[in-house]
CSV table of C-alpha atoms and ligand atoms in Angstrom, one decimal:
chain,number,residue,atom,x,y,z
A,1,UNK,CA,-20.2,5.7,7.8
A,2,UNK,CA,-16.6,4.9,7.0
A,3,UNK,CA,-16.1,4.1,3.4
A,4,UNK,CA,-13.1,2.5,2.1
A,5,UNK,CA,-12.8,2.3,-1.7
A,6,UNK,CA,-9.4,1.7,-3.2
A,7,UNK,CA,-8.8,3.5,-6.5
A,8,UNK,CA,-7.3,0.4,-8.0
A,9,UNK,CA,-7.4,-3.3,-6.9
A,10,UNK,CA,-4.7,-5.6,-8.2
A,11,UNK,CA,-3.6,-9.2,-7.5
A,12,UNK,CA,0.3,-8.5,-7.3
A,13,UNK,CA,2.1,-5.3,-6.7
A,14,UNK,CA,4.0,-6.0,-10.1
A,15,UNK,CA,0.7,-5.7,-11.8
A,16,UNK,CA,0.3,-2.1,-11.2
A,17,UNK,CA,0.2,-0.2,-14.5
A,18,UNK,CA,2.9,2.3,-14.3
A,19,UNK,CA,1.8,4.0,-17.4
A,20,UNK,CA,-1.7,4.7,-16.0
A,21,UNK,CA,0.0,6.3,-12.9
A,22,UNK,CA,2.2,8.5,-15.1
A,23,UNK,CA,-0.8,9.6,-17.0
A,24,UNK,CA,-2.5,10.5,-13.7
A,25,UNK,CA,0.7,12.8,-13.0
A,26,UNK,CA,1.8,10.5,-10.2
A,27,UNK,CA,5.4,11.0,-9.1
A,28,UNK,CA,5.7,8.9,-6.1
A,29,UNK,CA,4.8,5.3,-4.8
A,30,UNK,CA,4.6,4.6,-1.1
A,31,UNK,CA,4.6,0.9,-0.3
A,32,UNK,CA,3.4,-1.0,2.7
A,33,UNK,CA,6.1,-3.5,3.5
A,34,UNK,CA,4.7,-6.9,5.0
A,35,UNK,CA,2.8,-8.9,2.5
A,36,UNK,CA,2.7,-6.1,-0.1
A,37,UNK,CA,6.4,-6.1,-1.5
A,38,UNK,CA,8.0,-8.6,1.2
A,39,UNK,CA,6.5,-11.9,2.7
A,40,UNK,CA,6.3,-11.2,6.6
A,41,UNK,CA,9.3,-12.0,8.6
A,42,UNK,CA,11.6,-12.9,5.7
A,43,UNK,CA,13.7,-10.0,5.5
A,44,UNK,CA,14.0,-10.6,1.8
A,45,UNK,CA,12.3,-9.5,-1.3
A,46,UNK,CA,11.1,-11.9,-3.9
A,47,UNK,CA,13.4,-11.3,-6.9
A,48,UNK,CA,10.6,-10.4,-9.2
A,49,UNK,CA,9.4,-7.6,-6.9
A,50,UNK,CA,13.0,-6.4,-6.2
A,51,UNK,CA,13.6,-6.1,-10.0
A,52,UNK,CA,10.3,-4.3,-10.5
A,53,UNK,CA,11.3,-2.0,-7.8
A,54,UNK,CA,14.4,-1.1,-9.5
A,55,UNK,CA,12.6,-0.3,-12.7
A,56,UNK,CA,9.9,1.7,-10.9
A,57,UNK,CA,12.8,3.8,-9.2
A,58,UNK,CA,13.9,4.9,-12.7
A,59,UNK,CA,10.7,6.8,-13.2
A,60,UNK,CA,9.2,7.5,-9.6
A,61,UNK,CA,10.4,8.3,-6.1
A,62,UNK,CA,9.5,5.5,-3.7
A,63,UNK,CA,9.2,4.9,0.0
A,64,UNK,CA,8.2,2.4,2.4
A,65,UNK,CA,5.6,3.1,5.1
A,66,UNK,CA,5.3,0.1,7.5
A,67,UNK,CA,3.4,-0.5,10.7
A,68,UNK,CA,6.0,-2.9,11.6
A,69,UNK,CA,7.6,-1.7,14.9
A,70,UNK,CA,11.0,-3.3,14.2
A,71,UNK,CA,13.3,-0.4,13.3
A,72,UNK,CA,16.4,-2.5,12.2
A,73,UNK,CA,14.1,-4.8,10.1
A,74,UNK,CA,12.3,-1.9,8.3
A,75,UNK,CA,15.4,0.0,7.7
A,76,UNK,CA,17.2,-2.9,6.1
A,77,UNK,CA,14.2,-3.4,3.9
A,78,UNK,CA,14.6,0.2,2.9
A,79,UNK,CA,18.3,-0.1,2.2
A,80,UNK,CA,17.8,-3.3,0.2
A,81,UNK,CA,15.3,-1.4,-2.0
A,82,UNK,CA,17.3,1.7,-2.0
A,83,UNK,CA,14.8,3.9,-0.6
A,84,UNK,CA,13.6,5.7,2.6
A,85,UNK,CA,11.6,3.6,5.0
A,86,UNK,CA,9.6,4.4,8.0
A,87,UNK,CA,8.8,2.0,10.6
A,88,UNK,CA,6.0,2.1,13.3
A,89,UNK,CA,4.0,4.3,11.0
A,90,UNK,CA,0.7,3.5,12.9
A,91,UNK,CA,-1.5,3.6,9.7
A,92,UNK,CA,-4.4,4.7,9.5
A,93,UNK,CA,-2.9,7.6,11.5
A,94,UNK,CA,-1.5,10.2,9.1
A,95,UNK,CA,1.4,11.6,10.8
A,96,UNK,CA,4.1,9.3,9.5
A,97,UNK,CA,2.5,9.5,5.9
A,98,UNK,CA,2.5,13.1,5.9
A,99,UNK,CA,6.2,12.9,6.9
A,100,UNK,CA,6.8,10.6,4.0
A,101,UNK,CA,5.0,13.1,1.6
A,102,UNK,CA,7.1,15.9,3.0
A,103,UNK,CA,10.5,13.8,2.7
A,104,UNK,CA,9.6,12.9,-1.0
A,105,UNK,CA,8.8,16.5,-1.6
A,106,UNK,CA,5.6,15.6,-3.2
A,107,UNK,CA,1.8,16.6,-2.9
A,108,UNK,CA,-0.9,14.2,-2.1
A,109,UNK,CA,-2.2,14.3,-5.6
A,110,UNK,CA,1.2,13.1,-7.0
A,111,UNK,CA,1.5,10.0,-4.8
A,112,UNK,CA,-0.1,6.6,-4.8
A,113,UNK,CA,0.1,4.4,-1.7
A,114,UNK,CA,0.0,0.6,-2.1
A,115,UNK,CA,-0.9,-2.0,0.3
A,116,UNK,CA,-2.7,-5.2,1.3
A,117,UNK,CA,-4.7,-3.7,4.2
A,118,UNK,CA,-7.9,-1.7,3.7
A,119,UNK,CA,-8.2,-0.5,7.1
A,120,UNK,CA,-4.6,0.5,7.4
A,121,UNK,CA,-3.0,1.3,4.0
A,122,UNK,CA,-6.0,2.2,2.0
A,123,UNK,CA,-7.5,4.2,4.7
A,124,UNK,CA,-4.6,6.4,5.5
A,125,UNK,CA,-4.3,7.0,1.8
A,126,UNK,CA,-7.9,8.1,1.6
A,127,UNK,CA,-7.7,10.3,4.5
A,128,UNK,CA,-4.7,12.2,2.8
A,129,UNK,CA,-6.3,12.2,-0.7
A,130,UNK,CA,-3.8,10.0,-2.3
A,131,UNK,CA,-4.4,7.5,-5.1
A,132,UNK,CA,-4.7,4.1,-3.5
A,133,UNK,CA,-4.0,0.6,-4.7
A,134,UNK,CA,-5.1,-2.5,-2.8
A,135,UNK,CA,-3.1,-5.8,-3.5
A,136,UNK,CA,-3.6,-9.2,-2.5
A,137,UNK,CA,-1.4,-10.2,0.4
A,138,UNK,CA,1.7,-12.2,-0.8
A,139,UNK,CA,1.1,-14.8,2.0
A,140,UNK,CA,-1.9,-15.7,3.6
A,141,UNK,CA,-1.0,-18.6,5.7
A,142,UNK,CA,1.3,-18.6,8.7
A,143,UNK,CA,-1.0,-16.1,10.7
A,144,UNK,CA,-3.2,-16.8,13.5
A,145,UNK,CA,-6.9,-17.6,12.6
A,146,UNK,CA,-8.2,-14.6,14.4
A,147,UNK,CA,-6.0,-12.2,12.4
A,148,UNK,CA,-6.9,-14.1,9.2
A,149,UNK,CA,-10.6,-13.9,10.0
A,150,UNK,CA,-10.3,-10.1,10.6
A,151,UNK,CA,-8.5,-9.5,7.2
A,152,UNK,CA,-11.2,-11.7,5.6
A,153,UNK,CA,-14.0,-9.5,6.9
A,154,UNK,CA,-11.9,-6.5,5.9
A,155,UNK,CA,-11.8,-7.5,2.4
A,156,UNK,CA,-15.6,-8.7,2.4
A,157,UNK,CA,-16.4,-5.2,3.4
A,158,UNK,CA,-14.6,-3.8,0.6
A,159,UNK,CA,-16.0,-6.2,-1.9
A,160,UNK,CA,-19.6,-5.4,-0.8
A,161,UNK,CA,-18.8,-1.7,-0.7
A,162,UNK,CA,-17.5,-1.9,-4.4
A,163,UNK,CA,-20.6,-4.0,-5.4
A,164,UNK,CA,-22.9,-1.6,-4.0
A,165,UNK,CA,-21.1,1.1,-5.7
A,166,UNK,CA,-21.3,-0.8,-9.0
A,167,UNK,CA,-25.1,-1.5,-8.5
A,168,UNK,CA,-25.5,2.1,-8.1
A,169,UNK,CA,-24.3,2.6,-11.6
A,170,UNK,CA,-21.8,5.1,-10.5
A,171,UNK,CA,-18.2,4.7,-12.0
A,172,UNK,CA,-16.6,7.6,-10.2
A,173,UNK,CA,-15.0,5.9,-7.1
A,174,UNK,CA,-13.9,9.3,-5.5
A,175,UNK,CA,-17.7,10.1,-4.6
B,1,MG,MG1,0.9,-5.3,4.9
């Protein structure tokens, strides 16, 4: 059975504890774009996130790994953040993520992937043995109801998996 268990769950990307990541010998952060660090279809980063990314870049390598197929849009987002960006990544397929690790020149155990979608962002990270961080989507309105419903199901699945895990009294989420 497919089990998706993010290493960490936070509300907002800027809530990520960089000190904890450093203690875990993390050297690189790979971000999903839409709804993780940028509201969809805006092309602009919220100011707090852009400032936070600047700070992150002082201590970590960063990259954007997006399933968004629009090359120009994703590349511009990469330019604005000052990092390499991959469009059409087809997460949870691993090919583009493997390329990102190669380009960052980091091993899976040195990288954390951060995203708002369990079945794409977290799953690809899990498949490659990365640390994973699930964030709340920046924007939840403005999507069609069917997509919203699917995302809600995804998150219920994660919550119940975590609850079951907690009920088992096991604190090691890597099992
Ligand atoms: Mg996303």
